[in-house]
Amino acid sequence: MSGKITITMFTDPMMELHYESEPIIDRLKKEYADRIEFRYVMSLLVRDVSDFMTPKERAMEPAEGIRRYCTRLAAIYKSEETIGGLPINMDGFCLFDPEHLSSRPLCLAYKAAQLTEPAKADEFLTELRHAIVLDCRPATHFDEILRVVRKIGISENSFVRHYQGGSAEAELGKDLAYTRSLGIRSLPAYLIQCRDNALLMQSFDYQDFITAISKVANMR
């Protein structure tokens, strides 16, 4: 393989599909070491939870409709447990409520962590994702986000300053613009690049990644 490979992962911290892809990413990191650079782009899966609710759910009182949606989403998440073989716990899943209608806080949290302590940002993202799919924490709540900040050991004052002061919002805007520029409409998605060669893909199969890496590395 000639040339540095970059794999850009377009995702949202709430995505259990990216959680189920962790074994693939971990294997690639181990086998390719410093020959591949990995980076995350936040692509905001849920701008407003009502976009994903059924007409029946939207006709209910907000609290009940959102609760029904969360129950339905939890069943979807649980059904996808076999994709990567990682455990998923959906007991009491409550990511959204009438005061927390979007996954935007999760995406902002990653950008704030990245601005605060870049070396710990990916660990923060993994822990935030695990809080959702393993611990069923209401991670869209700011106090829950700060719980993860403290657990990872990121500077809380600096994190809050970026999260609330507009700098994380600006960086998230760049991520969303980049996602739109590539026409990505389904997550997670992966952009594999080497020199001027690039391939955009979606897969949950390790061999597909190996094939794509070889293809972009050997394009002329």
XYZ file of N, CA and C in Angstrom:
660
model
N 0.859 -1.195 0.000
C 0.000 0.000 0.000
C 0.888 1.234 0.000
N 0.736 2.078 -0.995
C 1.541 3.290 -1.087
C 0.673 4.499 -0.799
N 1.206 5.407 0.020
C 0.446 6.603 0.355
C -0.376 6.421 1.611
N -0.562 7.497 2.334
C -1.345 7.489 3.571
C -2.828 7.358 3.253
N -3.519 6.515 3.991
C -4.961 6.339 3.839
C -5.668 7.131 4.931
N -6.728 7.820 4.559
C -7.592 8.485 5.532
C -8.988 7.892 5.437
N -9.543 7.513 6.566
C -10.931 7.058 6.614
C -11.720 8.058 7.442
N -12.623 8.750 6.779
C -13.496 9.722 7.435
C -14.828 9.048 7.722
N -15.236 9.074 8.978
C -16.443 8.385 9.409
C -17.535 9.407 9.706
N -18.587 9.388 8.917
C -19.713 10.304 9.074
C -20.744 9.638 9.972
N -21.026 10.266 11.107
C -21.834 9.573 12.100
C -22.536 10.554 13.020
N -23.174 10.013 14.028
C -23.838 10.748 15.094
C -23.636 9.887 16.346
N -23.313 10.468 17.497
C -23.060 9.653 18.687
C -24.186 8.702 19.057
N -25.420 8.988 18.625
C -26.536 8.122 18.988
C -26.609 6.848 18.155
N -25.770 6.715 17.147
C -25.925 5.625 16.196
C -25.392 4.300 16.730
N -26.303 3.369 16.958
C -25.869 2.054 17.391
C -25.202 1.302 16.249
N -25.488 1.682 15.005
C -24.828 1.033 13.874
C -23.334 1.338 13.864
N -22.961 2.528 14.318
C -21.529 2.818 14.407
C -20.928 2.075 15.601
N -21.698 1.957 16.644
C -21.260 1.142 17.786
C -21.002 -0.294 17.337
N -21.921 -0.846 16.541
C -21.755 -2.215 16.068
C -20.602 -2.347 15.074
N -20.135 -1.217 14.532
C -18.996 -1.230 13.610
C -17.660 -1.101 14.338
N -17.688 -0.896 15.644
C -16.443 -0.705 16.397
C -15.443 -1.847 16.210
N -15.883 -3.120 16.167
C -14.900 -4.187 15.951
C -14.152 -4.049 14.621
N -14.847 -3.591 13.591
C -14.195 -3.389 12.294
C -13.154 -2.287 12.382
N -13.529 -1.166 12.978
C -12.608 -0.027 13.083
C -11.417 -0.408 13.962
N -11.672 -1.096 15.061
C -10.582 -1.516 15.950
C -9.620 -2.457 15.228
N -10.153 -3.346 14.419
C -9.305 -4.281 13.678
C -8.455 -3.548 12.639
N -9.060 -2.586 11.961
C -8.309 -1.798 10.983
C -7.193 -1.010 11.663
N -7.503 -0.428 12.817
C -6.487 0.331 13.558
C -5.327 -0.568 13.964
N -5.642 -1.779 14.374
C -4.605 -2.711 14.814
C -3.762 -3.191 13.639
N -4.415 -3.534 12.532
C -3.702 -4.151 11.420
C -2.948 -3.142 10.557
N -3.467 -1.898 10.480
C -2.811 -0.902 9.628
C -2.007 0.114 10.429
N -2.213 0.142 11.728
C -1.452 1.034 12.626
C -1.452 2.458 12.087
N -0.256 3.058 11.947
C -0.189 4.466 11.556
C -0.298 4.686 10.049
N -0.589 3.623 9.302
C -0.763 3.796 7.857
C -2.144 4.338 7.508
N -3.067 4.294 8.471
C -4.409 4.845 8.269
C -4.700 5.891 9.326
N -5.199 7.015 8.886
C -5.674 8.061 9.801
C -7.197 8.023 9.822
N -7.760 7.939 11.011
C -9.213 7.912 11.172
C -9.686 9.261 11.696
N -10.807 9.745 11.182
C -11.384 10.962 11.738
C -12.906 10.901 11.634
N -13.555 11.566 12.570
C -15.008 11.590 12.625
C -15.555 12.917 12.119
N -16.671 12.839 11.413
C -17.446 14.015 11.028
C -18.853 13.825 11.578
N -19.308 14.809 12.338
C -20.644 14.742 12.913
C -21.684 15.150 11.861
N -22.646 14.258 11.648
C -23.586 14.463 10.539
C -25.039 14.601 10.970
N -25.289 14.653 12.274
C -26.601 14.962 12.855
C -27.732 14.103 12.284
N -27.945 12.963 12.885
C -28.983 12.045 12.427
C -30.387 12.587 12.675
N -30.639 13.133 13.886
C -31.997 13.563 14.256
C -32.019 15.067 14.515
N -32.471 15.815 13.521
C -32.638 17.269 13.716
C -33.853 17.560 14.592
N -34.918 16.797 14.369
C -36.131 16.901 15.186
C -36.761 15.521 15.221
N -36.992 15.014 16.402
C -37.487 13.658 16.549
C -38.810 13.444 15.835
N -39.608 14.515 15.672
C -40.897 14.371 14.998
C -40.735 13.928 13.546
N -39.552 14.180 12.949
C -39.306 13.742 11.577
C -39.329 12.231 11.451
N -39.093 11.526 12.557
C -39.017 10.072 12.541
C -40.223 9.411 13.196
N -41.106 10.208 13.764
C -42.285 9.656 14.427
C -43.371 9.330 13.420
N -44.179 8.339 13.725
C -45.310 7.996 12.865
C -46.422 9.032 13.058
N -47.347 9.129 12.103
C -48.488 10.035 12.296
C -49.235 9.772 13.599
N -49.359 8.511 13.969
C -50.047 8.171 15.214
C -49.272 8.707 16.416
N -47.965 8.574 16.403
C -47.136 9.074 17.501
C -47.190 10.598 17.587
N -47.196 11.249 16.437
C -47.254 12.725 16.426
C -48.609 13.238 16.895
N -49.668 12.445 16.746
C -51.009 12.867 17.160
C -51.211 12.778 18.663
N -50.331 12.080 19.350
C -50.441 11.928 20.801
C -49.923 13.167 21.508
N -50.181 13.227 22.818
C -49.518 14.237 23.632
C -48.011 14.050 23.478
N -47.239 15.152 23.392
C -45.802 15.026 23.087
C -45.053 14.004 23.939
N -45.262 14.028 25.238
C -44.522 13.113 26.102
C -44.810 11.655 25.752
N -46.082 11.340 25.518
C -46.462 9.969 25.202
C -45.992 9.579 23.799
N -46.150 10.479 22.843
C -45.732 10.194 21.471
C -44.239 9.929 21.390
N -43.462 10.746 22.076
C -42.010 10.568 22.063
C -41.624 9.294 22.806
N -42.328 8.999 23.887
C -42.055 7.760 24.619
C -42.316 6.554 23.721
N -43.417 6.579 22.974
C -43.721 5.487 22.051
C -42.649 5.375 20.974
N -42.195 6.524 20.478
C -41.137 6.511 19.468
C -39.864 5.889 20.045
N -39.493 6.277 21.252
C -38.289 5.723 21.879
C -38.395 4.214 22.042
N -39.580 3.732 22.382
C -39.794 2.297 22.507
C -39.600 1.607 21.158
N -40.120 2.225 20.119
C -39.975 1.656 18.771
C -38.515 1.701 18.315
N -37.833 2.816 18.580
C -36.423 2.937 18.212
C -35.579 1.911 18.967
N -35.889 1.714 20.236
C -35.152 0.731 21.039
C -35.268 -0.664 20.432
N -36.450 -1.000 19.926
C -36.641 -2.313 19.304
C -35.800 -2.439 18.032
N -35.707 -1.347 17.278
C -34.879 -1.350 16.063
C -33.414 -1.544 16.433
N -32.965 -0.784 17.433
C -31.583 -0.913 17.883
C -31.287 -2.359 18.310
N -32.188 -2.913 19.092
C -31.967 -4.267 19.617
C -31.921 -5.287 18.480
N -32.738 -5.076 17.454
C -32.777 -6.020 16.332
C -31.485 -6.000 15.527
N -30.705 -4.931 15.665
C -29.460 -4.811 14.904
C -28.235 -5.246 15.716
N -28.490 -5.846 16.851
C -27.415 -6.287 17.732
C -26.506 -7.315 17.056
N -27.073 -8.097 16.145
C -26.302 -9.170 15.511
C -25.334 -8.645 14.450
N -25.462 -7.405 14.034
C -24.619 -6.878 12.950
C -23.141 -6.965 13.316
N -22.798 -6.494 14.509
C -21.409 -6.536 14.931
C -21.150 -7.485 16.081
N -22.237 -8.010 16.643
C -22.085 -8.949 17.746
C -21.838 -8.298 19.092
N -21.879 -6.969 19.158
C -21.690 -6.285 20.431
C -23.026 -6.187 21.172
N -23.012 -6.285 22.489
C -24.274 -6.240 23.239
C -24.914 -4.858 23.191
N -26.227 -4.848 23.150
C -27.003 -3.607 23.205
C -28.035 -3.764 24.316
N -28.102 -2.778 25.187
C -29.086 -2.793 26.265
C -30.065 -1.642 26.042
N -31.326 -1.977 25.861
C -32.336 -0.955 25.602
C -33.363 -0.864 26.724
N -33.052 -1.404 27.888
C -33.987 -1.342 29.014
C -34.107 0.098 29.507
N -35.280 0.673 29.331
C -35.503 2.041 29.782
C -34.929 3.103 28.858
N -34.740 2.784 27.581
C -34.190 3.733 26.613
C -35.015 5.017 26.594
N -34.349 6.165 26.787
C -35.084 7.437 26.926
C -34.242 8.603 26.392
N -33.735 8.455 25.201
C -32.823 9.465 24.658
C -33.525 10.795 24.389
N -34.801 10.734 24.012
C -35.547 11.947 23.669
C -36.727 12.154 24.616
N -37.127 13.416 24.777
C -38.302 13.791 25.553
C -38.738 15.165 25.037
N -39.855 15.711 25.515
C -40.341 16.986 24.954
C -39.359 18.148 25.046
N -38.393 18.089 25.961
C -37.400 19.158 26.086
C -36.104 18.822 25.349
N -36.011 17.620 24.833
C -34.794 17.174 24.144
C -35.217 16.424 22.888
N -35.355 17.170 21.808
C -35.971 16.652 20.583
C -34.980 16.321 19.482
N -33.703 16.531 19.730
C -32.705 16.393 18.679
C -31.449 15.714 19.218
N -30.687 15.108 18.315
C -29.381 14.565 18.707
C -28.285 15.625 18.548
N -28.654 16.847 18.247
C -27.676 17.926 18.088
C -26.779 18.104 19.322
N -27.321 18.031 20.552
C -26.439 18.163 21.719
C -25.310 17.144 21.731
N -25.561 15.950 21.239
C -24.539 14.914 21.199
C -23.436 15.263 20.214
N -23.847 15.752 19.041
C -22.865 16.161 18.027
C -22.060 17.363 18.502
N -22.732 18.315 19.128
C -22.038 19.484 19.686
C -21.048 19.064 20.754
N -21.432 18.070 21.537
C -20.557 17.607 22.620
C -19.249 17.058 22.060
N -19.326 16.294 20.978
C -18.091 15.771 20.391
C -17.211 16.902 19.885
N -17.812 17.889 19.219
C -17.016 19.002 18.696
C -16.396 19.801 19.840
N -17.126 19.968 20.935
C -16.580 20.678 22.098
C -15.419 19.889 22.704
N -15.566 18.570 22.781
C -14.480 17.732 23.299
C -13.264 17.818 22.391
N -13.505 17.822 21.095
C -12.425 17.912 20.114
C -11.671 19.233 20.242
N -12.394 20.302 20.478
C -11.768 21.610 20.647
C -11.031 21.717 21.977
N -11.542 21.027 22.977
C -10.955 21.109 24.315
C -9.702 20.255 24.441
N -9.834 18.973 24.137
C -8.704 18.053 24.243
C -8.769 17.054 23.086
N -8.205 17.401 21.932
C -8.303 16.550 20.741
C -7.881 15.110 20.985
N -6.880 14.900 21.809
C -6.363 13.547 22.037
C -7.370 12.660 22.766
N -8.336 13.263 23.457
C -9.331 12.495 24.209
C -10.703 12.495 23.537
N -10.833 13.179 22.400
C -12.145 13.363 21.778
C -12.763 12.039 21.327
N -11.965 11.159 20.717
C -12.527 9.904 20.231
C -12.915 8.984 21.392
N -12.141 9.011 22.462
C -12.499 8.251 23.660
C -13.806 8.791 24.237
N -13.951 10.107 24.229
C -15.180 10.739 24.690
C -16.362 10.277 23.847
N -16.182 10.254 22.527
C -17.255 9.830 21.631
C -17.662 8.389 21.903
N -16.691 7.524 22.072
C -16.991 6.125 22.363
C -17.764 5.987 23.667
N -17.336 6.717 24.688
C -18.008 6.638 25.987
C -19.420 7.214 25.911
N -19.597 8.280 25.144
C -20.927 8.874 24.966
C -21.843 7.884 24.261
N -21.330 7.223 23.249
C -22.118 6.224 22.525
C -22.479 5.064 23.440
N -21.535 4.640 24.243
C -21.811 3.530 25.160
C -22.841 3.927 26.224
N -22.823 5.188 26.627
C -23.822 5.659 27.591
C -25.230 5.509 27.032
N -25.348 5.612 25.706
C -26.656 5.524 25.051
C -27.074 4.076 24.836
N -26.180 3.269 24.240
C -26.579 1.929 23.800
C -26.331 0.840 24.838
N -25.576 1.156 25.881
C -25.332 0.155 26.928
C -25.975 0.540 28.259
N -25.872 1.822 28.618
C -26.372 2.271 29.920
C -27.746 2.926 29.853
N -28.230 3.172 28.632
C -29.544 3.815 28.437
C -29.658 5.140 29.189
N -28.598 5.919 29.191
C -28.627 7.228 29.834
C -29.325 8.225 28.906
N -30.018 9.218 29.445
C -30.623 10.270 28.617
C -29.538 11.260 28.181
N -28.680 10.810 27.288
C -27.437 11.522 26.994
C -27.614 12.834 26.247
N -28.831 13.144 25.809
C -29.078 14.461 25.219
C -29.163 15.549 26.286
N -29.260 15.166 27.560
C -29.308 16.120 28.662
C -27.889 16.619 28.958
N -27.772 17.909 29.201
C -26.452 18.500 29.387
C -25.728 17.919 30.603
N -26.467 17.638 31.665
C -25.801 17.079 32.850
C -25.256 15.683 32.574
N -25.912 14.956 31.684
C -25.407 13.632 31.304
C -24.152 13.757 30.436
N -24.143 14.746 29.572
C -22.954 15.013 28.761
C -21.778 15.361 29.663
N -22.023 16.198 30.672
C -20.952 16.571 31.601
C -20.484 15.377 32.426
N -21.364 14.435 32.680
C -20.960 13.223 33.391
C -19.888 12.478 32.596
N -20.059 12.430 31.273
C -19.069 11.767 30.420
C -17.787 12.592 30.355
N -17.924 13.913 30.301
C -16.757 14.800 30.316
C -15.885 14.495 31.533
N -16.522 14.398 32.680
C -15.776 14.129 33.926
C -15.179 12.724 33.921
N -15.910 11.777 33.383
C -15.427 10.394 33.359
C -14.161 10.264 32.515
N -14.116 10.975 31.392
C -12.968 10.903 30.489
C -11.823 11.782 30.994
N -12.139 12.762 31.826
C -11.095 13.632 32.353
C -10.784 14.812 31.469
N -11.795 15.291 30.755
C -11.654 16.482 29.929
C -11.917 17.708 30.801
N -11.210 18.787 30.533
C -11.412 20.020 31.287
C -12.859 20.499 31.152
N -13.584 20.482 32.262
C -15.006 20.823 32.214
C -15.225 22.288 31.857
N -14.441 23.186 32.433
C -14.624 24.609 32.150
C -14.401 24.918 30.681
N -13.346 24.346 30.113
C -13.055 24.577 28.710
C -14.122 23.954 27.822
N -14.566 22.772 28.181
C -15.617 22.096 27.417
C -16.886 22.941 27.378
N -17.315 23.409 28.543
C -18.539 24.215 28.621
C -18.390 25.498 27.809
N -17.222 26.092 27.862
C -16.992 27.319 27.093
C -17.155 27.068 25.585
N -16.606 25.977 25.100
C -16.752 25.666 23.676
C -18.183 25.258 23.332
N -18.792 24.463 24.220
C -20.141 23.954 23.968
C -21.163 25.084 23.925
N -21.038 26.021 24.854
C -22.045 27.082 24.980
C -21.657 28.394 24.302
N -20.374 28.547 23.963
C -19.904 29.837 23.471
C -19.900 30.022 21.974
N -20.293 28.978 21.221
C -20.412 29.129 19.774
C -19.310 28.459 18.965
N -18.171 28.167 19.570
C -17.082 27.571 18.796
C -17.410 26.141 18.359
N -18.031 25.359 19.236
C -18.436 24.005 18.853
C -19.529 24.052 17.794
N -20.430 25.000 17.929
C -21.502 25.177 16.935
C -20.914 25.486 15.563
N -19.894 26.339 15.520
C -19.257 26.686 14.257
C -18.593 25.470 13.623
N -17.924 24.669 14.435
C -17.262 23.468 13.913
C -18.280 22.428 13.455
N -19.383 22.316 14.175
C -20.439 21.402 13.745
C -21.013 21.857 12.411
N -21.162 23.153 12.234
C -21.646 23.687 10.962
C -20.754 23.263 9.804
N -19.444 23.262 10.024
C -18.512 22.820 8.988
C -18.704 21.339 8.674
N -18.899 20.532 9.725
C -19.119 19.095 9.521
C -20.388 18.849 8.716
N -21.455 19.558 9.060
C -22.726 19.361 8.363
C -22.630 19.809 6.908
N -21.920 20.908 6.665
C -21.735 21.386 5.293
C -20.945 20.368 4.475
N -19.925 19.779 5.091
C -19.114 18.775 4.403
C -19.960 17.548 4.076
N -20.780 17.116 5.026
C -21.663 15.978 4.802
C -22.598 16.247 3.630
N -23.203 17.439 3.607
C -24.122 17.799 2.521
C -23.402 17.854 1.182
N -22.169 18.359 1.184
C -21.426 18.513 -0.078
C -21.164 17.174 -0.753
N -21.126 16.100 0.030
C -20.892 14.761 -0.517
C -22.190 14.021 -0.829
N -23.309 14.661 -0.539
C -24.597 14.052 -0.825
C -24.938 12.879 0.074
N -24.357 12.853 1.262
C -24.607 11.746 2.196
C -25.982 11.908 2.838
N -26.808 10.888 2.705
C -28.160 10.935 3.260
C -28.458 9.785 4.214
N -27.525 8.872 4.348
C -27.715 7.725 5.227
C -26.435 7.501 6.015
N -26.581 7.205 7.302
C -25.435 7.062 8.191
C -25.423 5.666 8.826
N -24.238 5.195 9.231
C -22.928 5.816 9.040
C -22.410 5.626 7.617
N -21.573 6.556 7.179
C -20.937 6.481 5.869
C -19.439 6.684 6.058
N -18.663 6.184 5.114
C -17.207 6.219 5.237
C -16.598 6.727 3.937
N -15.729 7.710 4.053
C -14.982 8.219 2.906
C -13.550 7.745 3.044
N -13.118 6.914 2.105
C -11.771 6.350 2.136
C -10.946 7.054 1.067
N -9.838 7.662 1.484
C -9.037 8.491 0.595
C -7.565 8.099 0.638
N -6.919 8.231 -0.520
C -5.470 8.079 -0.635
C -5.017 8.965 -1.783
N -4.124 9.906 -1.465
C -3.703 10.907 -2.451
C -4.949 11.602 -3.007
N -5.146 11.590 -4.323
C -6.320 12.246 -4.914
C -7.463 11.269 -5.164
N -7.329 10.067 -4.674
C -8.343 9.034 -4.901
C -9.282 8.959 -3.703
N -10.558 8.720 -3.982
C -11.540 8.660 -2.898
C -12.672 7.717 -3.266
N -13.213 7.077 -2.239
C -14.338 6.172 -2.416
C -15.260 6.326 -1.215
N -16.536 6.590 -1.485
C -17.540 6.734 -0.432
C -18.304 5.426 -0.323
N -18.427 4.903 0.897
C -19.054 3.594 1.042
C -19.873 3.489 2.327
N -20.740 2.502 2.347
C -21.462 2.092 3.538
C -21.393 0.581 3.619
N -20.907 0.060 4.712
C -20.796 -1.389 4.855
C -20.593 -1.744 6.320
N -20.941 -2.987 6.659
C -20.678 -3.530 7.982
C -19.853 -4.809 7.853
N -19.082 -4.880 6.753
C -18.271 -6.052 6.469
C -16.798 -5.652 6.388
N -15.976 -6.294 7.188
C -14.554 -5.960 7.232
C -13.900 -6.074 5.866
N -14.237 -7.116 5.120
C -13.598 -7.332 3.828
C -13.919 -6.216 2.845
N -15.105 -5.628 2.958
C -15.450 -4.487 2.092
C -14.495 -3.319 2.326
N -14.111 -3.111 3.585
C -13.173 -2.034 3.895
C -11.793 -2.343 3.315
N -11.358 -3.589 3.430
C -10.060 -3.983 2.883
C -10.044 -3.779 1.370
N -11.121 -4.172 0.711
C -11.216 -4.007 -0.738
C -11.176 -2.535 -1.124
N -11.921 -1.698 -0.385
C -11.952 -0.266 -0.690
C -10.593 0.382 -0.451
N -9.924 0.002 0.630
C -8.597 0.546 0.928
C -7.619 0.192 -0.191
N -7.643 -1.061 -0.622
C -6.754 -1.504 -1.697
C -7.073 -0.767 -2.999
N -8.339 -0.539 -3.249
C -8.737 0.121 -4.490
C -8.230 1.560 -4.550
N -8.452 2.334 -3.493
C -8.019 3.746 -3.528
C -6.502 3.854 -3.471
N -5.844 2.900 -2.815
C -4.392 2.959 -2.696
C -3.701 2.643 -4.014
N -4.382 1.899 -4.885
C -3.769 1.460 -6.135
C -4.324 2.144 -7.372
N -5.234 3.101 -7.186
C -5.755 3.853 -8.335
C -4.625 4.684 -8.955
N -4.683 4.815 -10.251
C -3.724 5.657 -10.969
C -4.444 6.790 -11.681
